JSON list of C-alpha atoms in Angstrom, two decimals:
[
{"chain": "A", "resi": 1421, "resn": "UNK", "atom": "CA", "xyz": [260.79, 90.84, 77.87]},
{"chain": "A", "resi": 1422, "resn": "UNK", "atom": "CA", "xyz": [261.43, 89.40, 81.32]},
{"chain": "A", "resi": 1423, "resn": "UNK", "atom": "CA", "xyz": [262.87, 85.96, 82.05]},
{"chain": "A", "resi": 1424, "resn": "UNK", "atom": "CA", "xyz": [260.67, 84.09, 84.53]},
{"chain": "A", "resi": 1425, "resn": "UNK", "atom": "CA", "xyz": [261.59, 81.03, 86.57]},
{"chain": "A", "resi": 1426, "resn": "UNK", "atom": "CA", "xyz": [259.51, 80.40, 89.67]},
{"chain": "A", "resi": 1427, "resn": "UNK", "atom": "CA", "xyz": [257.32, 77.88, 91.43]},
{"chain": "A", "resi": 1428, "resn": "UNK", "atom": "CA", "xyz": [253.56, 78.21, 91.72]},
{"chain": "A", "resi": 1429, "resn": "UNK", "atom": "CA", "xyz": [250.40, 76.22, 92.18]},
{"chain": "A", "resi": 1430, "resn": "UNK", "atom": "CA", "xyz": [248.47, 74.82, 89.25]},
{"chain": "A", "resi": 1431, "resn": "UNK", "atom": "CA", "xyz": [245.51, 76.99, 90.25]},
{"chain": "A", "resi": 1432, "resn": "UNK", "atom": "CA", "xyz": [247.60, 80.19, 90.09]},
{"chain": "A", "resi": 1433, "resn": "UNK", "atom": "CA", "xyz": [248.83, 79.37, 86.59]},
{"chain": "A", "resi": 1434, "resn": "UNK", "atom": "CA", "xyz": [245.28, 78.43, 85.51]},
{"chain": "A", "resi": 1435, "resn": "UNK", "atom": "CA", "xyz": [244.09, 81.80, 86.82]},
{"chain": "A", "resi": 1436, "resn": "UNK", "atom": "CA", "xyz": [246.87, 83.56, 84.87]},
{"chain": "A", "resi": 1437, "resn": "UNK", "atom": "CA", "xyz": [245.74, 81.88, 81.61]},
{"chain": "A", "resi": 1438, "resn": "UNK", "atom": "CA", "xyz": [242.10, 82.83, 82.23]},
{"chain": "A", "resi": 1439, "resn": "UNK", "atom": "CA", "xyz": [242.97, 86.45, 83.10]},
{"chain": "A", "resi": 1440, "resn": "UNK", "atom": "CA", "xyz": [245.16, 86.70, 79.99]},
{"chain": "A", "resi": 1441, "resn": "UNK", "atom": "CA", "xyz": [242.78, 85.11, 77.50]},
{"chain": "A", "resi": 1442, "resn": "UNK", "atom": "CA", "xyz": [239.12, 84.65, 78.37]},
{"chain": "A", "resi": 1443, "resn": "UNK", "atom": "CA", "xyz": [238.12, 86.36, 81.62]},
{"chain": "A", "resi": 1444, "resn": "UNK", "atom": "CA", "xyz": [235.41, 88.38, 79.85]},
{"chain": "A", "resi": 1445, "resn": "UNK", "atom": "CA", "xyz": [233.58, 85.37, 78.39]},
{"chain": "A", "resi": 1446, "resn": "UNK", "atom": "CA", "xyz": [234.41, 82.23, 80.40]},
{"chain": "A", "resi": 1447, "resn": "UNK", "atom": "CA", "xyz": [231.18, 80.74, 81.83]},
{"chain": "A", "resi": 1448, "resn": "UNK", "atom": "CA", "xyz": [230.93, 81.25, 85.60]},
{"chain": "A", "resi": 1449, "resn": "UNK", "atom": "CA", "xyz": [230.61, 77.50, 86.19]},
{"chain": "A", "resi": 1450, "resn": "UNK", "atom": "CA", "xyz": [233.90, 76.91, 84.31]},
{"chain": "A", "resi": 1451, "resn": "UNK", "atom": "CA", "xyz": [235.60, 79.68, 86.28]},
{"chain": "A", "resi": 1452, "resn": "UNK", "atom": "CA", "xyz": [234.69, 78.00, 89.57]},
{"chain": "A", "resi": 1453, "resn": "UNK", "atom": "CA", "xyz": [235.68, 74.48, 88.42]},
{"chain": "A", "resi": 1454, "resn": "UNK", "atom": "CA", "xyz": [239.42, 74.01, 89.01]},
{"chain": "A", "resi": 1455, "resn": "UNK", "atom": "CA", "xyz": [239.51, 71.13, 86.51]},
{"chain": "A", "resi": 1456, "resn": "UNK", "atom": "CA", "xyz": [238.37, 73.29, 83.56]},
{"chain": "A", "resi": 1457, "resn": "UNK", "atom": "CA", "xyz": [241.13, 74.88, 81.48]},
{"chain": "A", "resi": 1458, "resn": "UNK", "atom": "CA", "xyz": [241.12, 76.98, 78.29]},
{"chain": "A", "resi": 1459, "resn": "UNK", "atom": "CA", "xyz": [243.07, 75.71, 75.28]},
{"chain": "A", "resi": 1460, "resn": "UNK", "atom": "CA", "xyz": [243.73, 77.38, 71.94]},
{"chain": "A", "resi": 1461, "resn": "UNK", "atom": "CA", "xyz": [244.71, 75.84, 68.60]},
{"chain": "A", "resi": 1462, "resn": "UNK", "atom": "CA", "xyz": [248.30, 75.74, 67.37]},
{"chain": "A", "resi": 1463, "resn": "UNK", "atom": "CA", "xyz": [249.84, 78.88, 65.93]},
{"chain": "A", "resi": 1464, "resn": "UNK", "atom": "CA", "xyz": [250.12, 82.35, 67.46]},
{"chain": "A", "resi": 1465, "resn": "UNK", "atom": "CA", "xyz": [248.63, 82.28, 70.92]},
{"chain": "A", "resi": 1466, "resn": "UNK", "atom": "CA", "xyz": [248.59, 78.50, 71.31]},
{"chain": "A", "resi": 1467, "resn": "UNK", "atom": "CA", "xyz": [247.71, 77.11, 74.73]},
{"chain": "A", "resi": 1468, "resn": "UNK", "atom": "CA", "xyz": [248.12, 73.39, 75.34]},
{"chain": "A", "resi": 1469, "resn": "UNK", "atom": "CA", "xyz": [247.19, 71.41, 78.46]},
{"chain": "A", "resi": 1470, "resn": "UNK", "atom": "CA", "xyz": [249.12, 68.16, 78.86]},
{"chain": "A", "resi": 1471, "resn": "UNK", "atom": "CA", "xyz": [247.08, 65.86, 81.09]},
{"chain": "A", "resi": 1472, "resn": "UNK", "atom": "CA", "xyz": [246.56, 62.16, 81.79]},
{"chain": "A", "resi": 1473, "resn": "UNK", "atom": "CA", "xyz": [242.81, 62.61, 81.28]},
{"chain": "A", "resi": 1474, "resn": "UNK", "atom": "CA", "xyz": [241.28, 65.40, 79.18]},
{"chain": "A", "resi": 1475, "resn": "UNK", "atom": "CA", "xyz": [237.75, 65.84, 77.81]},
{"chain": "A", "resi": 1476, "resn": "UNK", "atom": "CA", "xyz": [236.59, 68.69, 75.53]},
{"chain": "A", "resi": 1477, "resn": "UNK", "atom": "CA", "xyz": [233.63, 70.56, 77.03]},
{"chain": "A", "resi": 1478, "resn": "UNK", "atom": "CA", "xyz": [232.79, 73.48, 74.75]},
{"chain": "A", "resi": 1479, "resn": "UNK", "atom": "CA", "xyz": [234.30, 75.88, 72.23]},
{"chain": "A", "resi": 1480, "resn": "UNK", "atom": "CA", "xyz": [233.62, 79.58, 72.80]},
{"chain": "A", "resi": 1481, "resn": "UNK", "atom": "CA", "xyz": [235.19, 82.03, 70.34]},
{"chain": "A", "resi": 1482, "resn": "UNK", "atom": "CA", "xyz": [238.74, 80.78, 69.72]},
{"chain": "A", "resi": 1483, "resn": "UNK", "atom": "CA", "xyz": [238.98, 79.00, 73.09]},
{"chain": "A", "resi": 1484, "resn": "UNK", "atom": "CA", "xyz": [238.23, 75.34, 73.67]},
{"chain": "A", "resi": 1485, "resn": "UNK", "atom": "CA", "xyz": [237.41, 74.56, 77.29]},
{"chain": "A", "resi": 1486, "resn": "UNK", "atom": "CA", "xyz": [238.57, 71.17, 78.53]},
{"chain": "A", "resi": 1487, "resn": "UNK", "atom": "CA", "xyz": [238.07, 69.23, 81.74]},
{"chain": "A", "resi": 1488, "resn": "UNK", "atom": "CA", "xyz": [241.56, 68.01, 82.61]},
{"chain": "A", "resi": 1489, "resn": "UNK", "atom": "CA", "xyz": [242.77, 65.76, 85.42]},
{"chain": "A", "resi": 1490, "resn": "UNK", "atom": "CA", "xyz": [246.31, 64.91, 86.47]},
{"chain": "A", "resi": 1491, "resn": "UNK", "atom": "CA", "xyz": [247.91, 67.90, 84.72]},
{"chain": "A", "resi": 1492, "resn": "UNK", "atom": "CA", "xyz": [251.54, 67.26, 83.81]},
{"chain": "A", "resi": 1493, "resn": "UNK", "atom": "CA", "xyz": [252.29, 70.51, 82.01]},
{"chain": "A", "resi": 1494, "resn": "UNK", "atom": "CA", "xyz": [250.89, 73.61, 80.34]},
{"chain": "A", "resi": 1495, "resn": "UNK", "atom": "CA", "xyz": [252.35, 75.52, 77.40]},
{"chain": "A", "resi": 1496, "resn": "UNK", "atom": "CA", "xyz": [251.18, 79.13, 77.05]},
{"chain": "A", "resi": 1497, "resn": "UNK", "atom": "CA", "xyz": [251.98, 81.49, 74.16]},
{"chain": "A", "resi": 1498, "resn": "UNK", "atom": "CA", "xyz": [250.48, 84.95, 73.81]},
{"chain": "A", "resi": 1499, "resn": "UNK", "atom": "CA", "xyz": [248.97, 85.97, 70.47]},
{"chain": "A", "resi": 1500, "resn": "UNK", "atom": "CA", "xyz": [251.63, 88.68, 70.13]},
{"chain": "A", "resi": 1501, "resn": "UNK", "atom": "CA", "xyz": [254.39, 86.13, 70.70]},
{"chain": "A", "resi": 1502, "resn": "UNK", "atom": "CA", "xyz": [255.91, 88.30, 73.43]},
{"chain": "A", "resi": 1503, "resn": "UNK", "atom": "CA", "xyz": [255.06, 85.82, 76.21]},
{"chain": "A", "resi": 1504, "resn": "UNK", "atom": "CA", "xyz": [256.12, 82.18, 76.14]},
{"chain": "A", "resi": 1505, "resn": "UNK", "atom": "CA", "xyz": [255.62, 80.32, 79.42]},
{"chain": "A", "resi": 1506, "resn": "UNK", "atom": "CA", "xyz": [255.63, 76.67, 80.44]},
{"chain": "A", "resi": 1507, "resn": "UNK", "atom": "CA", "xyz": [254.31, 75.21, 83.68]},
{"chain": "A", "resi": 1508, "resn": "UNK", "atom": "CA", "xyz": [255.68, 71.77, 84.60]},
{"chain": "A", "resi": 1509, "resn": "UNK", "atom": "CA", "xyz": [254.34, 69.68, 87.46]},
{"chain": "A", "resi": 1510, "resn": "UNK", "atom": "CA", "xyz": [256.88, 69.08, 90.23]},
{"chain": "A", "resi": 1511, "resn": "UNK", "atom": "CA", "xyz": [254.49, 67.40, 92.68]},
{"chain": "A", "resi": 1512, "resn": "UNK", "atom": "CA", "xyz": [250.72, 67.00, 92.70]},
{"chain": "A", "resi": 1513, "resn": "UNK", "atom": "CA", "xyz": [249.26, 70.50, 92.12]},
{"chain": "A", "resi": 1514, "resn": "UNK", "atom": "CA", "xyz": [252.56, 72.39, 92.36]},
{"chain": "A", "resi": 1515, "resn": "UNK", "atom": "CA", "xyz": [254.92, 73.18, 89.53]},
{"chain": "A", "resi": 1516, "resn": "UNK", "atom": "CA", "xyz": [257.63, 75.33, 88.05]},
{"chain": "A", "resi": 1517, "resn": "UNK", "atom": "CA", "xyz": [257.02, 78.14, 85.55]},
{"chain": "A", "resi": 1518, "resn": "UNK", "atom": "CA", "xyz": [259.74, 79.24, 83.15]},
{"chain": "A", "resi": 1519, "resn": "UNK", "atom": "CA", "xyz": [259.95, 81.34, 80.02]},
{"chain": "A", "resi": 1520, "resn": "UNK", "atom": "CA", "xyz": [259.66, 84.97, 78.94]},
{"chain": "A", "resi": 1521, "resn": "UNK", "atom": "CA", "xyz": [256.89, 87.41, 79.82]},
{"chain": "A", "resi": 1522, "resn": "UNK", "atom": "CA", "xyz": [255.82, 90.78, 78.44]},
{"chain": "A", "resi": 1523, "resn": "UNK", "atom": "CA", "xyz": [255.03, 93.73, 80.73]},
{"chain": "A", "resi": 1524, "resn": "UNK", "atom": "CA", "xyz": [251.30, 93.01, 80.31]},
{"chain": "A", "resi": 1525, "resn": "UNK", "atom": "CA", "xyz": [251.85, 89.36, 81.24]},
{"chain": "A", "resi": 1526, "resn": "UNK", "atom": "CA", "xyz": [253.76, 90.48, 84.37]},
{"chain": "A", "resi": 1527, "resn": "UNK", "atom": "CA", "xyz": [250.66, 92.37, 85.53]},
{"chain": "A", "resi": 1528, "resn": "UNK", "atom": "CA", "xyz": [248.53, 89.26, 84.96]},
{"chain": "A", "resi": 1529, "resn": "UNK", "atom": "CA", "xyz": [251.09, 87.00, 86.67]},
{"chain": "A", "resi": 1530, "resn": "UNK", "atom": "CA", "xyz": [250.93, 89.21, 89.77]},
{"chain": "A", "resi": 1531, "resn": "UNK", "atom": "CA", "xyz": [247.12, 89.33, 89.71]},
{"chain": "A", "resi": 1532, "resn": "UNK", "atom": "CA", "xyz": [247.00, 85.53, 89.47]},
{"chain": "A", "resi": 1533, "resn": "UNK", "atom": "CA", "xyz": [249.47, 85.04, 92.31]},
{"chain": "A", "resi": 1534, "resn": "UNK", "atom": "CA", "xyz": [252.22, 83.47, 90.18]},
{"chain": "A", "resi": 1535, "resn": "UNK", "atom": "CA", "xyz": [254.59, 86.35, 90.98]},
{"chain": "A", "resi": 1536, "resn": "UNK", "atom": "CA", "xyz": [254.55, 88.80, 93.87]},
{"chain": "A", "resi": 1537, "resn": "UNK", "atom": "CA", "xyz": [254.38, 92.56, 93.42]},
{"chain": "A", "resi": 1538, "resn": "UNK", "atom": "CA", "xyz": [257.61, 92.78, 95.44]},
{"chain": "A", "resi": 1539, "resn": "UNK", "atom": "CA", "xyz": [259.41, 90.66, 92.84]},
{"chain": "A", "resi": 1540, "resn": "UNK", "atom": "CA", "xyz": [258.22, 92.93, 90.01]},
{"chain": "A", "resi": 1541, "resn": "UNK", "atom": "CA", "xyz": [259.23, 96.04, 92.00]},
{"chain": "A", "resi": 1542, "resn": "UNK", "atom": "CA", "xyz": [262.70, 94.53, 92.58]},
{"chain": "A", "resi": 1543, "resn": "UNK", "atom": "CA", "xyz": [262.99, 93.68, 88.89]},
{"chain": "A", "resi": 1544, "resn": "UNK", "atom": "CA", "xyz": [262.04, 97.21, 87.84]},
{"chain": "A", "resi": 1545, "resn": "UNK", "atom": "CA", "xyz": [264.49, 98.68, 90.34]},
{"chain": "A", "resi": 1546, "resn": "UNK", "atom": "CA", "xyz": [267.28, 96.42, 89.04]},
{"chain": "A", "resi": 1547, "resn": "UNK", "atom": "CA", "xyz": [266.59, 97.61, 85.49]},
{"chain": "A", "resi": 1548, "resn": "UNK", "atom": "CA", "xyz": [266.92, 101.30, 86.38]},
{"chain": "A", "resi": 1549, "resn": "UNK", "atom": "CA", "xyz": [269.82, 102.89, 84.40]},
{"chain": "A", "resi": 1550, "resn": "UNK", "atom": "CA", "xyz": [271.59, 104.18, 87.52]},
{"chain": "A", "resi": 1551, "resn": "UNK", "atom": "CA", "xyz": [271.55, 100.81, 89.31]},
{"chain": "A", "resi": 1552, "resn": "UNK", "atom": "CA", "xyz": [273.13, 98.44, 86.82]},
{"chain": "A", "resi": 1553, "resn": "UNK", "atom": "CA", "xyz": [272.35, 95.50, 89.12]},
{"chain": "A", "resi": 1554, "resn": "UNK", "atom": "CA", "xyz": [271.19, 92.10, 88.02]},
{"chain": "A", "resi": 1555, "resn": "UNK", "atom": "CA", "xyz": [267.50, 91.20, 87.95]},
{"chain": "A", "resi": 1556, "resn": "UNK", "atom": "CA", "xyz": [266.08, 89.41, 90.99]},
{"chain": "A", "resi": 1557, "resn": "UNK", "atom": "CA", "xyz": [265.67, 85.67, 90.85]},
{"chain": "A", "resi": 1558, "resn": "UNK", "atom": "CA", "xyz": [262.31, 84.02, 91.39]},
{"chain": "A", "resi": 1559, "resn": "UNK", "atom": "CA", "xyz": [263.94, 80.78, 92.55]},
{"chain": "A", "resi": 1560, "resn": "UNK", "atom": "CA", "xyz": [262.47, 79.75, 95.86]},
{"chain": "A", "resi": 1561, "resn": "UNK", "atom": "CA", "xyz": [260.05, 82.68, 95.89]},
{"chain": "A", "resi": 1562, "resn": "UNK", "atom": "CA", "xyz": [257.30, 82.21, 98.46]},
{"chain": "A", "resi": 1563, "resn": "UNK", "atom": "CA", "xyz": [253.89, 83.00, 97.08]},
{"chain": "A", "resi": 1564, "resn": "UNK", "atom": "CA", "xyz": [251.67, 84.00, 99.96]},
{"chain": "A", "resi": 1565, "resn": "UNK", "atom": "CA", "xyz": [248.80, 84.85, 97.61]},
{"chain": "A", "resi": 1566, "resn": "UNK", "atom": "CA", "xyz": [248.69, 81.43, 95.93]},
{"chain": "A", "resi": 1567, "resn": "UNK", "atom": "CA", "xyz": [246.30, 78.81, 97.32]},
{"chain": "A", "resi": 1568, "resn": "UNK", "atom": "CA", "xyz": [247.93, 75.84, 99.04]},
{"chain": "A", "resi": 1569, "resn": "UNK", "atom": "CA", "xyz": [248.94, 73.05, 96.69]}
]
C-alpha cells in the first residue's frame, strides 16, 4: 500500500469515488451534478460525506446518492480494506487527501486528477530494489489536471 498526502479539489476527489465505486451505473444527471455524491453504509467499503446540508436522492444497488452542499470532509474505504482515504476541506472547494491507497486506487487517483502520473512514476522508481531511495512526497504537488477550486 502507498501512503498518500496531497491537496486536490473536491471535484477531483468526487470523481475518484465515482470511478472507484459506481461509474458503470451512476445516472448521467448525477454524474454531471457536482453536488451529488455516492455514499455507502458502514462496514467494509464505507463512504461517508460530511456536509452542512445533505439530502438523500436515491439508492441504487449498495450506493446511496446524496445532494450535499458545503462539504467539510469525505471518508472513503474500499471494500477490500486496502484503501483508506480522507479528504478534508482546507478552503472552499479545495482540500487535503491523506491515507493509504492500493495499486488499483492509484490508477483511479491519477484518472481523477488527484495524483499526477509523474508522481506515481517517481514513486515506482523510488521503490525499485536497486534505488533504495525514499518515496516522493505529494506535499505541495501541483495538479494541472484538476479543475480550479
